[in-house]
Amino acid sequence: MSNRSEMDFCPGVGIGHVSLGDTGVSVLSFAAAGSGAGAVASVDVRGGGPGTRETDLLAPENTVGAVQAIVLAGGSAYGLAAADGAMAELESRGAGFRVFGPDSDGPVVPIVPAAVIFDLAVGDPQHRPTAADGQRATARALDNFDGAASTVVTNKVSTSTASASKASTSNIGAGCGATAGKLRGGFGQASREAAGYRVSAAVVANPVGEVVDAATGRLFGAPERAPVDPEKFADLPSPAASLNTTIGVIATNAPLAKAQLRRLAMCGHDGISWAVRPAHSPLDGDTLFAVSTASEESAAQETALEETASTTETMTTETMTALCAASSQVVCDAIVHAVVHAEPGYGLPTYSQLAKPANSSN
């Protein structure tokens, strides 16, 4: 497994952000305009306070096999409205589940799961992402979409001001109002190669638990990085108990069925537990989606279950194990990226303010 977490994000994904200062929306798109195709997907939800939409649909035993986009948003349950805007944008471009068949001119229903974080304690609690914000973020994600899922491509990350494969700040989109224990969190990305495939994670790090070991000052998820000053860290006020949550998407170009993607998402949660302590608390609603961008055929809703069923036989246990190991690691790496690249704001301290001179970057 390659350990280069700075490599390009999984091909076949477009990422778009709308940043609103103290909150925001991040959208990952998997659909080309005018196409019903998307990505085969599943999900694993943990913690005591999840805020989600369309997660039941992603259970392996349920019918629809592909999603056109996934929305990650701030605003607590109010932020789920952003998925309405995502659906509107996808419908306007003809992307979604074609109710009367893939070649019909009938209704198109975009499949857009979503998860939210609690960020109402940062900034103005009345300031929340809206459907319009979700529509704008989706438009940016679709504009950045590259369907060449079988090749390695650079996927741009669109914000209101810049585009790059990995933003210089993690406080963009849904990561604007994120906190990580005593520190500011954010939106992080990471990628690795495993068994000849790309495995990537886009994570909004907003956990109740700490990301820094108070005894050593080192990041749980990256102890090799420069430590923070333990005394300064100890002096930081403990955050008030509130609903938080780490949410994200694991994407791979390996041809996986829904049941296999569920396993990938489950293993991704190990990455949260490596980077955050405690993870999956009663005040978290940790949610990880997993998607396969392997091909348009395997993503077509009408045939997804049939066409991906054969991958269960061809995907060896060794390959699946390697993908699961990569899933755990990229989630951990993405959380570290979010914390390390957070910027001061809204009275929230950051890792960069407290860390001794760093000898590495992510």
Short mmCIF file of C-alpha atoms in Angstrom, two decimals:
data_model
loop_
_atom_site.label_atom_id
_atom_site.label_comp_id
_atom_site.label_asym_id
_atom_site.label_seq_id
_atom_site.Cartn_x
_atom_site.Cartn_y
_atom_site.Cartn_z
CA MET A 1 0.00 0.00 0.00
CA SER A 2 1.44 3.35 -1.06
CA ASN A 3 1.64 5.85 1.79
CA ARG A 4 1.59 8.99 -0.35
CA SER A 5 -1.41 10.79 1.14
CA GLU A 6 -0.76 13.85 -1.05
CA MET A 7 -1.70 12.09 -4.33
CA ASP A 8 -4.72 13.12 -6.41
CA PHE A 9 -8.21 12.29 -5.23
CA CYS A 10 -9.96 9.22 -6.59
CA PRO A 11 -10.85 9.71 -10.28
CA GLY A 12 -14.50 9.94 -11.21
CA VAL A 13 -15.33 12.44 -8.46
CA GLY A 14 -16.03 16.16 -8.58
CA ILE A 15 -15.80 18.20 -5.36
CA GLY A 16 -17.43 21.58 -4.82
CA HIS A 17 -17.65 23.84 -1.79
CA VAL A 18 -19.70 26.81 -0.69
CA SER A 19 -18.00 28.52 2.25
CA LEU A 20 -20.12 30.78 4.44
CA GLY A 21 -17.61 31.77 7.11
CA ASP A 22 -19.00 29.96 10.13
CA THR A 23 -20.66 27.13 8.20
CA GLY A 24 -20.87 25.75 4.69
CA VAL A 25 -21.56 22.90 2.27
CA SER A 26 -19.30 20.40 0.51
CA VAL A 27 -20.62 18.21 -2.30
CA LEU A 28 -19.03 15.21 -3.97
CA SER A 29 -20.58 14.46 -7.37
CA PHE A 30 -20.39 11.21 -9.30
CA ALA A 31 -22.64 11.98 -12.28
CA ALA A 32 -21.99 13.39 -15.73
CA ALA A 33 -24.59 15.85 -17.01
CA GLY A 34 -27.49 14.16 -18.76
CA SER A 35 -26.57 10.76 -17.35
CA GLY A 36 -28.37 8.62 -14.84
CA ALA A 37 -25.07 7.05 -13.88
CA GLY A 38 -23.46 7.70 -10.57
CA ALA A 39 -21.46 5.69 -8.08
CA VAL A 40 -22.40 2.51 -6.27
CA ALA A 41 -22.51 3.45 -2.59
CA SER A 42 -23.05 2.26 0.96
CA VAL A 43 -22.71 3.79 4.43
CA ASP A 44 -21.86 3.03 8.05
CA VAL A 45 -23.29 5.25 10.80
CA ARG A 46 -21.95 5.28 14.36
CA GLY A 47 -22.17 7.50 17.40
CA GLY A 48 -25.19 8.64 19.33
CA GLY A 49 -26.36 11.70 17.40
CA PRO A 50 -26.32 11.26 13.61
CA GLY A 51 -27.91 13.72 11.23
CA THR A 52 -28.41 11.96 7.91
CA ARG A 53 -30.58 11.58 4.82
CA GLU A 54 -31.13 8.63 2.43
CA THR A 55 -28.88 6.29 4.40
CA ASP A 56 -31.42 3.43 4.59
CA LEU A 57 -31.41 3.30 0.80
CA LEU A 58 -27.72 2.40 0.83
CA ALA A 59 -28.14 -0.84 2.75
CA PRO A 60 -26.88 -3.75 0.62
CA GLU A 61 -30.31 -5.41 0.57
CA ASN A 62 -32.10 -2.34 -0.79
CA THR A 63 -32.82 -1.64 -4.43
CA VAL A 64 -31.27 1.55 -5.79
CA GLY A 65 -27.63 0.87 -6.48
CA ALA A 66 -26.09 4.26 -7.24
CA VAL A 67 -25.95 7.85 -6.01
CA GLN A 68 -25.35 10.97 -8.08
CA ALA A 69 -23.92 13.08 -5.25
CA ILE A 70 -23.29 13.12 -1.52
CA VAL A 71 -23.77 16.28 0.53
CA LEU A 72 -21.73 17.11 3.64
CA ALA A 73 -22.99 20.20 5.44
CA GLY A 74 -22.87 22.28 8.57
CA GLY A 75 -25.96 23.65 10.26
CA SER A 76 -26.97 20.55 12.19
CA ALA A 77 -30.30 19.11 11.00
CA TYR A 78 -31.11 22.42 9.28
CA GLY A 79 -28.19 21.78 6.93
CA LEU A 80 -29.92 18.76 5.43
CA ALA A 81 -31.85 21.29 3.35
CA ALA A 82 -28.70 21.64 1.23
CA ALA A 83 -29.48 18.23 -0.28
CA ASP A 84 -32.72 19.65 -1.72
CA GLY A 85 -30.62 22.13 -3.68
CA ALA A 86 -28.29 19.37 -4.79
CA MET A 87 -31.25 17.43 -6.16
CA ALA A 88 -32.52 20.50 -8.00
CA GLU A 89 -29.17 21.08 -9.69
CA LEU A 90 -28.79 17.45 -10.69
CA GLU A 91 -32.34 17.32 -12.04
CA SER A 92 -31.70 20.45 -14.11
CA ARG A 93 -28.79 18.63 -15.75
CA GLY A 94 -30.71 15.41 -16.30
CA ALA A 95 -28.71 13.41 -13.78
CA GLY A 96 -30.54 10.94 -11.60
CA PHE A 97 -32.53 7.75 -11.34
CA ARG A 98 -34.75 7.42 -14.42
CA VAL A 99 -37.99 6.11 -13.00
CA PHE A 100 -39.31 4.48 -16.19
CA GLY A 101 -36.01 3.06 -17.40
CA PRO A 102 -32.59 4.30 -18.50
CA ASP A 103 -33.77 5.26 -22.00
CA SER A 104 -37.04 6.90 -20.98
CA ASP A 105 -37.95 10.58 -21.01
CA GLY A 106 -39.89 10.23 -17.77
CA PRO A 107 -39.12 11.67 -14.34
CA VAL A 108 -35.56 11.83 -13.08
CA VAL A 109 -35.00 11.47 -9.33
CA PRO A 110 -31.44 12.30 -8.21
CA ILE A 111 -30.25 10.12 -5.34
CA VAL A 112 -28.44 12.38 -2.88
CA PRO A 113 -27.53 11.03 0.56
CA ALA A 114 -26.36 13.61 3.08
CA ALA A 115 -24.82 13.99 6.52
CA VAL A 116 -24.40 17.06 8.69
CA ILE A 117 -22.25 18.28 11.55
CA PHE A 118 -23.27 20.37 14.53
CA ASP A 119 -21.55 23.75 14.17
CA LEU A 120 -24.23 26.05 15.61
CA ALA A 121 -21.94 26.97 18.53
CA VAL A 122 -19.52 28.66 16.09
CA GLY A 123 -20.53 32.08 14.80
CA ASP A 124 -24.22 32.83 14.35
CA PRO A 125 -26.47 29.86 15.23
CA GLN A 126 -29.14 31.28 12.91
CA HIS A 127 -26.73 31.16 9.96
CA ARG A 128 -27.18 27.78 8.28
CA PRO A 129 -26.67 26.30 4.82
CA THR A 130 -29.73 26.50 2.61
CA ALA A 131 -30.99 24.66 -0.45
CA ALA A 132 -29.52 27.47 -2.56
CA ASP A 133 -26.09 26.86 -1.03
CA GLY A 134 -26.39 23.15 -1.75
CA GLN A 135 -27.32 23.90 -5.35
CA ARG A 136 -24.29 26.17 -5.81
CA ALA A 137 -21.92 23.63 -4.28
CA THR A 138 -23.36 20.90 -6.50
CA ALA A 139 -22.96 23.03 -9.61
CA ARG A 140 -19.29 23.50 -8.75
CA ALA A 141 -18.84 19.79 -8.08
CA LEU A 142 -20.48 18.87 -11.39
CA ASP A 143 -18.37 21.41 -13.26
CA ASN A 144 -15.30 19.71 -11.78
CA PHE A 145 -16.49 16.19 -12.54
CA ASP A 146 -14.20 14.00 -14.61
CA GLY A 147 -15.75 10.67 -15.54
CA ALA A 148 -12.47 8.98 -16.47
CA ALA A 149 -12.75 6.65 -13.51
CA SER A 150 -10.36 4.09 -14.98
CA THR A 151 -7.46 6.53 -15.15
CA VAL A 152 -5.71 8.74 -12.64
CA VAL A 153 -6.75 12.35 -13.05
CA THR A 154 -6.48 15.48 -10.98
CA ASN A 155 -9.83 16.41 -9.48
CA LYS A 156 -10.20 20.08 -8.78
CA VAL A 157 -11.70 21.32 -5.52
CA SER A 158 -13.89 24.33 -6.19
CA THR A 159 -14.50 27.04 -3.64
CA SER A 160 -15.83 30.55 -4.05
CA THR A 161 -12.30 31.86 -4.57
CA ALA A 162 -9.95 29.13 -5.77
CA SER A 163 -9.54 25.68 -7.26
CA ALA A 164 -6.85 23.19 -6.33
CA SER A 165 -6.39 19.48 -5.83
CA LYS A 166 -6.04 20.11 -2.11
CA ALA A 167 -6.95 23.48 -0.60
CA SER A 168 -4.38 25.36 1.50
CA THR A 169 -6.93 25.78 4.29
CA SER A 170 -9.26 23.18 5.69
CA ASN A 171 -11.86 25.76 6.70
CA ILE A 172 -13.84 25.51 3.49
CA GLY A 173 -17.30 24.19 2.76
CA ALA A 174 -18.68 22.05 5.54
CA GLY A 175 -15.39 22.46 7.39
CA CYS A 176 -15.85 26.18 8.04
CA GLY A 177 -17.40 25.78 11.48
CA ALA A 178 -15.81 22.49 12.47
CA THR A 179 -14.06 21.97 15.79
CA ALA A 180 -11.89 19.06 16.91
CA GLY A 181 -11.96 18.84 20.68
CA LYS A 182 -10.22 21.99 21.91
CA LEU A 183 -8.94 22.91 18.43
CA ARG A 184 -10.45 24.09 15.18
CA GLY A 185 -11.22 21.27 12.76
CA GLY A 186 -12.09 21.43 9.08
CA PHE A 187 -12.43 19.61 5.76
CA GLY A 188 -9.55 17.27 4.99
CA GLN A 189 -8.56 14.99 2.10
CA ALA A 190 -6.15 12.10 1.70
CA SER A 191 -5.45 9.34 -0.83
CA ARG A 192 -3.48 6.13 -1.00
CA GLU A 193 -2.95 3.31 -3.46
CA ALA A 194 -3.77 -0.27 -2.54
CA ALA A 195 -3.79 -3.40 -4.70
CA GLY A 196 -3.54 -1.27 -7.83
CA TYR A 197 -6.52 0.92 -6.95
CA ARG A 198 -6.93 4.43 -5.57
CA VAL A 199 -8.62 4.90 -2.18
CA SER A 200 -9.42 8.46 -1.08
CA ALA A 201 -11.26 10.13 1.77
CA ALA A 202 -12.89 13.52 2.13
CA VAL A 203 -13.71 14.11 5.79
CA VAL A 204 -15.22 16.91 7.86
CA ALA A 205 -13.38 16.61 11.18
CA ASN A 206 -15.69 17.90 13.91
CA PRO A 207 -15.34 15.40 16.77
CA VAL A 208 -16.20 15.80 20.43
CA GLY A 209 -13.04 13.87 21.25
CA GLU A 210 -9.52 15.24 21.21
CA VAL A 211 -7.06 14.87 18.35
CA VAL A 212 -4.06 15.70 20.55
CA ASP A 213 -2.60 13.49 23.28
CA ALA A 214 -2.58 15.81 26.29
CA ALA A 215 0.35 13.95 27.86
CA THR A 216 2.71 14.29 24.90
CA GLY A 217 1.21 17.08 22.79
CA ARG A 218 1.31 14.83 19.73
CA LEU A 219 -1.49 14.19 17.28
CA PHE A 220 -3.04 10.77 17.85
CA GLY A 221 -3.29 10.25 14.10
CA ALA A 222 0.22 11.48 13.25
CA PRO A 223 2.59 11.23 16.22
CA GLU A 224 5.54 11.90 13.91
CA ARG A 225 4.37 15.48 13.41
CA ALA A 226 5.57 18.37 15.52
CA PRO A 227 3.90 18.28 18.95
CA VAL A 228 1.95 21.12 20.44
CA ASP A 229 3.10 22.57 23.75
CA PRO A 230 1.39 20.33 26.35
CA GLU A 231 1.13 23.16 28.87
CA LYS A 232 -0.48 25.52 26.38
CA PHE A 233 -2.82 22.77 25.26
CA ALA A 234 -3.80 22.00 28.86
CA ASP A 235 -4.60 25.68 29.42
CA LEU A 236 -7.09 25.78 26.56
CA PRO A 237 -10.71 25.83 27.74
CA SER A 238 -12.56 22.59 27.31
CA PRO A 239 -15.37 22.93 24.80
CA ALA A 240 -18.92 22.86 26.10
CA ALA A 241 -20.62 19.53 25.60
CA SER A 242 -22.57 19.64 22.35
CA LEU A 243 -23.45 17.45 19.42
CA ASN A 244 -20.46 17.31 17.10
CA THR A 245 -19.76 14.51 14.55
CA THR A 246 -17.15 13.48 12.00
CA ILE A 247 -18.58 12.80 8.55
CA GLY A 248 -17.03 11.90 5.23
CA VAL A 249 -16.84 9.97 1.99
CA ILE A 250 -14.42 7.18 1.09
CA ALA A 251 -14.08 6.84 -2.69
CA THR A 252 -12.32 4.13 -4.67
CA ASN A 253 -12.01 3.15 -8.31
CA ALA A 254 -12.08 -0.53 -7.34
CA PRO A 255 -15.21 -2.29 -8.67
CA LEU A 256 -17.03 -3.05 -5.42
CA ALA A 257 -20.60 -4.10 -4.68
CA LYS A 258 -22.71 -2.43 -2.00
CA ALA A 259 -21.92 -5.08 0.62
CA GLN A 260 -18.20 -4.64 0.01
CA LEU A 261 -18.54 -0.87 0.20
CA ARG A 262 -20.32 -1.25 3.52
CA ARG A 263 -17.27 -3.13 4.77
CA LEU A 264 -15.02 -0.38 3.41
CA ALA A 265 -17.02 2.23 5.33
CA MET A 266 -16.91 0.15 8.49
CA CYS A 267 -13.12 -0.10 8.28
CA GLY A 268 -12.94 3.63 7.62
CA HIS A 269 -14.30 4.20 11.11
CA ASP A 270 -11.10 2.66 12.46
CA GLY A 271 -9.37 5.70 11.03
CA ILE A 272 -11.57 7.96 13.14
CA SER A 273 -10.64 5.99 16.26
CA TRP A 274 -6.94 6.29 15.38
CA ALA A 275 -7.14 10.07 15.07
CA VAL A 276 -9.77 10.94 17.69
CA ARG A 277 -10.20 9.86 21.31
CA PRO A 278 -12.86 9.06 22.18
CA ALA A 279 -14.54 8.35 18.86
CA HIS A 280 -18.20 7.46 18.26
CA SER A 281 -19.31 9.04 21.53
CA PRO A 282 -22.95 9.64 22.51
CA LEU A 283 -22.48 13.24 21.33
CA ASP A 284 -21.07 12.24 17.92
CA GLY A 285 -23.01 11.02 14.91
CA ASP A 286 -20.03 9.73 12.97
CA THR A 287 -21.06 8.79 9.44
CA LEU A 288 -18.89 7.50 6.60
CA PHE A 289 -20.14 6.84 3.08
CA ALA A 290 -18.18 4.60 0.71
CA VAL A 291 -18.50 4.80 -3.08
CA SER A 292 -17.08 2.99 -6.10
CA THR A 293 -16.47 5.00 -9.27
CA ALA A 294 -15.31 1.92 -11.18
CA SER A 295 -17.47 2.32 -14.28
CA GLU A 296 -20.65 3.81 -15.63
CA GLU A 297 -22.07 0.32 -16.13
CA SER A 298 -21.58 -0.69 -12.51
CA ALA A 299 -23.05 2.64 -11.41
CA ALA A 300 -26.23 2.52 -13.51
CA GLN A 301 -29.06 2.23 -11.02
CA GLU A 302 -31.14 -0.18 -13.04
CA THR A 303 -28.39 -2.80 -13.30
CA ALA A 304 -26.02 -1.94 -10.45
CA LEU A 305 -26.81 -4.90 -8.24
CA GLU A 306 -26.58 -7.39 -11.11
CA GLU A 307 -23.41 -5.97 -12.64
CA THR A 308 -21.53 -5.59 -9.36
CA ALA A 309 -22.53 -9.03 -8.07
CA SER A 310 -19.77 -10.68 -10.09
CA THR A 311 -17.15 -8.47 -8.42
CA THR A 312 -17.75 -10.33 -5.18
CA GLU A 313 -16.23 -13.38 -6.85
CA THR A 314 -13.38 -11.62 -8.66
CA MET A 315 -12.33 -9.30 -5.81
CA THR A 316 -10.05 -11.54 -3.75
CA THR A 317 -9.99 -11.49 0.02
CA GLU A 318 -6.42 -10.22 -0.10
CA THR A 319 -7.38 -7.31 -2.34
CA MET A 320 -10.40 -6.43 -0.23
CA THR A 321 -8.28 -6.53 2.91
CA ALA A 322 -5.77 -4.14 1.34
CA LEU A 323 -8.56 -1.75 0.35
CA CYS A 324 -9.99 -1.85 3.87
CA ALA A 325 -6.58 -1.10 5.37
CA ALA A 326 -6.22 1.85 3.01
CA SER A 327 -9.71 3.04 3.94
CA SER A 328 -8.79 3.20 7.62
CA GLN A 329 -5.58 5.05 6.88
CA VAL A 330 -6.98 7.68 4.50
CA VAL A 331 -9.73 8.59 6.96
CA CYS A 332 -7.11 9.06 9.67
CA ASP A 333 -4.90 11.04 7.27
CA ALA A 334 -7.81 13.25 6.19
CA ILE A 335 -8.62 14.12 9.80
CA VAL A 336 -4.98 15.04 10.37
CA HIS A 337 -5.01 17.16 7.21
CA ALA A 338 -8.12 18.97 8.44
CA VAL A 339 -6.60 19.76 11.83
CA VAL A 340 -3.13 20.71 10.60
CA HIS A 341 -4.46 23.09 7.93
CA ALA A 342 -7.10 24.82 10.06
CA GLU A 343 -6.77 28.60 10.34
CA PRO A 344 -7.55 30.78 13.37
CA GLY A 345 -11.05 32.18 13.48
CA TYR A 346 -14.13 32.61 15.66
CA GLY A 347 -11.94 32.46 18.75
CA LEU A 348 -10.91 28.88 18.01
CA PRO A 349 -7.25 27.92 18.55
CA THR A 350 -5.46 25.86 15.92
CA TYR A 351 -2.78 23.22 15.77
CA SER A 352 -0.54 25.55 13.76
CA GLN A 353 -0.66 28.17 16.52
CA LEU A 354 0.41 25.71 19.20
CA ALA A 355 2.78 23.41 17.32
CA LYS A 356 6.52 23.64 17.59
CA PRO A 357 8.28 24.10 14.20
CA ALA A 358 6.94 21.31 11.99
CA ASN A 359 9.24 18.96 10.12
CA SER A 360 6.60 17.67 7.72
CA SER A 361 3.45 18.74 5.91
CA ASN A 362 0.31 17.03 4.66
#
